[in-house]
Short mmCIF file of C-alpha atoms in Angstrom, two decimals:
data_model
loop_
_atom_site.label_atom_id
_atom_site.label_comp_id
_atom_site.label_asym_id
_atom_site.label_seq_id
_atom_site.Cartn_x
_atom_site.Cartn_y
_atom_site.Cartn_z
CA UNK A 130 9.01 8.75 1.37
CA UNK A 131 6.03 6.46 1.43
CA UNK A 132 2.68 8.23 0.64
CA UNK A 133 0.56 4.92 1.02
CA UNK A 134 1.20 2.32 3.87
CA UNK A 135 -0.74 -0.76 4.33
CA UNK A 136 -0.73 -3.13 7.07
CA UNK A 137 0.25 -6.56 5.31
CA UNK A 138 0.74 -8.54 8.72
CA UNK A 139 -0.15 -12.02 8.68
CA UNK A 140 -2.34 -14.35 11.15
CA UNK A 141 0.71 -15.84 12.55
CA UNK A 142 1.81 -12.41 14.06
CA UNK A 143 4.40 -11.72 11.21
CA UNK A 144 4.47 -7.87 10.85
CA UNK A 145 4.54 -6.58 7.34
CA UNK A 146 4.08 -3.38 5.41
CA UNK A 147 3.09 -2.65 1.73
CA UNK A 148 4.09 0.73 0.86
CA UNK A 149 4.09 2.98 -2.32
CA UNK A 150 6.30 5.74 -3.00
CA UNK A 151 7.57 8.02 -5.63
CA UNK A 152 11.24 8.35 -6.39
CA UNK A 153 12.55 11.71 -7.12
CA UNK A 154 15.59 10.67 -9.21
CA UNK A 155 15.35 11.64 -12.72
CA UNK A 156 17.38 8.67 -13.76
CA UNK A 157 17.86 5.12 -12.47
CA UNK A 158 21.41 3.61 -12.09
CA UNK A 159 21.22 0.12 -11.55
CA UNK A 160 24.54 -0.38 -10.25
CA UNK A 161 23.60 2.07 -7.20
CA UNK A 162 20.15 0.32 -6.85
CA UNK A 163 21.13 -1.77 -3.92
CA UNK A 164 22.46 1.11 -1.96
CA UNK A 165 19.37 3.24 -2.88
CA UNK A 166 16.91 0.44 -1.90
CA UNK A 167 18.51 -0.15 1.48
CA UNK A 168 18.37 3.62 2.22
CA UNK A 169 14.79 3.59 0.99
CA UNK A 170 13.87 0.85 3.26
CA UNK A 171 15.54 2.31 6.08
CA UNK A 172 13.73 5.72 5.58
CA UNK A 173 10.51 3.92 5.15
CA UNK A 174 10.96 1.98 8.58
CA UNK A 175 11.68 5.33 10.22
CA UNK A 176 8.63 6.88 8.75
CA UNK A 177 6.46 3.92 9.84
CA UNK A 178 7.98 4.12 13.42
CA UNK A 179 7.34 7.86 13.70
CA UNK A 180 3.59 7.25 12.66
CA UNK A 181 3.62 4.19 14.95
CA UNK A 182 4.85 6.64 17.86
CA UNK A 183 2.08 9.14 17.01
CA UNK A 184 -0.78 6.57 17.02
CA UNK A 185 0.42 5.05 20.23
CA UNK A 186 0.54 8.41 22.03
CA UNK A 187 -2.67 9.56 20.63
CA UNK A 188 -4.40 6.28 21.69
CA UNK A 189 -2.81 6.35 25.11
CA UNK A 190 -3.95 10.04 25.85
CA UNK A 191 -7.66 9.01 25.00
CA UNK A 192 -7.58 5.76 27.03
CA UNK A 193 -6.37 6.65 30.35
CA UNK A 194 -5.44 9.24 33.19
CA UNK A 195 -1.79 10.14 32.59
CA UNK A 196 0.36 9.14 35.56
CA UNK A 197 4.21 8.85 35.78
CA UNK A 198 4.03 5.10 35.44
CA UNK A 199 1.63 5.23 32.66
CA UNK A 200 4.16 7.50 30.85
CA UNK A 201 7.16 5.12 31.58
CA UNK A 202 5.33 2.25 30.39
CA UNK A 203 4.23 4.02 27.16
CA UNK A 204 7.72 5.24 26.44
CA UNK A 205 9.03 1.52 26.83
CA UNK A 206 6.24 0.47 24.46
CA UNK A 207 6.92 3.05 21.77
CA UNK A 208 10.71 2.52 21.98
CA UNK A 209 9.98 -1.39 21.69
CA UNK A 210 7.75 -0.80 18.44
CA UNK A 211 10.35 1.48 16.72
CA UNK A 212 13.07 -0.96 17.63
CA UNK A 213 10.99 -3.76 16.08
CA UNK A 214 10.09 -1.98 12.95
CA UNK A 215 13.52 -0.90 12.32
CA UNK A 216 14.85 -4.37 12.37
CA UNK A 217 13.09 -5.46 9.21
CA UNK A 218 14.22 -8.84 7.69
CA UNK A 219 13.85 -8.02 4.08
CA UNK A 220 12.42 -5.54 1.55
CA UNK A 221 11.79 -5.41 -2.12
CA UNK A 222 11.63 -2.36 -4.27
CA UNK A 223 9.82 -2.77 -7.62
CA UNK A 224 10.30 0.06 -10.06
CA UNK A 225 7.07 0.01 -12.32
CA UNK A 226 8.52 2.38 -14.95
CA UNK A 227 11.16 -0.42 -15.72
CA UNK A 228 8.55 -3.01 -16.66
CA UNK A 229 7.93 -3.30 -20.14
CA UNK A 230 4.29 -3.61 -20.27
CA UNK A 231 3.64 -0.72 -17.58
CA UNK A 232 5.80 2.09 -18.91
CA UNK A 233 7.17 3.46 -22.02
CA UNK A 234 9.13 6.05 -20.09
CA UNK A 235 11.77 4.32 -17.81
CA UNK A 236 12.87 7.67 -16.22
CA UNK A 237 9.39 9.51 -15.71
CA UNK A 238 9.48 13.10 -14.55
CA UNK A 239 5.89 13.28 -13.40
CA UNK A 240 3.66 11.12 -11.74
CA UNK A 241 0.25 10.86 -13.51
CA UNK A 242 -2.91 11.25 -11.42
CA UNK A 243 -5.00 8.12 -10.67
CA UNK A 244 -7.71 7.79 -13.26
CA UNK A 245 -11.26 8.87 -12.58
CA UNK A 246 -14.01 6.49 -12.18
CA UNK A 247 -15.53 5.18 -15.54
CA UNK A 248 -18.90 3.41 -15.11
CA UNK A 249 -18.58 1.30 -18.47
CA UNK A 250 -15.33 -0.32 -17.01
CA UNK A 251 -17.51 -1.83 -14.11
CA UNK A 252 -20.18 -2.85 -16.38
CA UNK A 253 -20.65 -6.61 -17.27
CA UNK A 254 -20.83 -7.67 -20.74
CA UNK A 255 -22.48 -10.65 -22.75
CA UNK A 256 -25.52 -10.62 -20.51
CA UNK A 257 -23.53 -10.91 -17.36
CA UNK A 258 -21.16 -13.71 -18.47
CA UNK A 259 -18.04 -11.51 -18.88
CA UNK A 260 -17.04 -9.41 -15.66
CA UNK A 261 -14.38 -7.03 -15.41
CA UNK A 262 -12.28 -6.66 -12.18
CA UNK A 263 -9.24 -4.72 -11.57
CA UNK A 264 -8.32 -1.26 -9.67
CA UNK A 265 -9.44 0.85 -12.64
CA UNK A 266 -12.86 -0.86 -12.92
CA UNK A 267 -13.78 0.33 -9.32
CA UNK A 268 -16.15 3.39 -9.01
CA UNK A 269 -14.95 4.48 -5.55
CA UNK A 270 -10.98 4.27 -5.78
CA UNK A 271 -9.77 3.48 -8.97
CA UNK A 272 -5.85 3.11 -9.73
CA UNK A 273 -5.25 2.26 -5.85
CA UNK A 274 -5.14 -0.68 -3.83
CA UNK A 275 -8.52 -0.03 -2.25
CA UNK A 276 -9.91 0.11 -5.93
CA UNK A 277 -8.70 -3.46 -6.68
CA UNK A 278 -10.40 -4.88 -3.30
CA UNK A 279 -13.52 -2.90 -4.33
CA UNK A 280 -13.57 -4.31 -7.72
CA UNK A 281 -12.93 -7.77 -6.40
CA UNK A 282 -15.80 -7.45 -3.94
CA UNK A 283 -18.28 -5.97 -6.73
CA UNK A 284 -17.61 -8.97 -9.07
CA UNK A 285 -17.91 -11.52 -6.26
CA UNK A 286 -21.36 -9.79 -5.38
CA UNK A 287 -22.35 -10.11 -9.26
CA UNK A 288 -21.23 -13.77 -9.34
CA UNK A 289 -23.26 -14.69 -6.40
CA UNK A 290 -26.28 -13.06 -7.71
CA UNK A 291 -25.94 -14.71 -11.01
CA UNK A 292 -25.60 -18.28 -9.05
CA UNK A 293 -28.44 -17.66 -7.23
CA UNK A 294 -30.73 -17.23 -10.34
#
């Protein structure tokens, strides 16, 4: 169900993932939300476990000569990783269409594409004293998480340049 997955693990070793997904349901039943959310979290955990398995196999095949001992160790590592990801502590589902200032349609039938880059959104104003940052202001990846990071990097560079003057 997830179409974007980001590693949000912390420096202390806590494993976390940030995912984005589209719900296919045309209507939202608040009473059934807890069951739906739990099933969605389980499905995403299975999806991540499957991706980890494929990545571990690919990494193992490129790193070493295959032996039965290596295969057994790889199988154990994959099983451990899959078990770990399926034992998540908590999850949070945010339904953006339910947010008053985000969407006028609480039951959208289509997902609108991400915006195209608009150079004017990334241009400063008031002789460089007003800077705009946000995912839609990024010229490389507007509308996604990478765009928010890119916009923040751009504004930070602009601020550093202005302070050096």
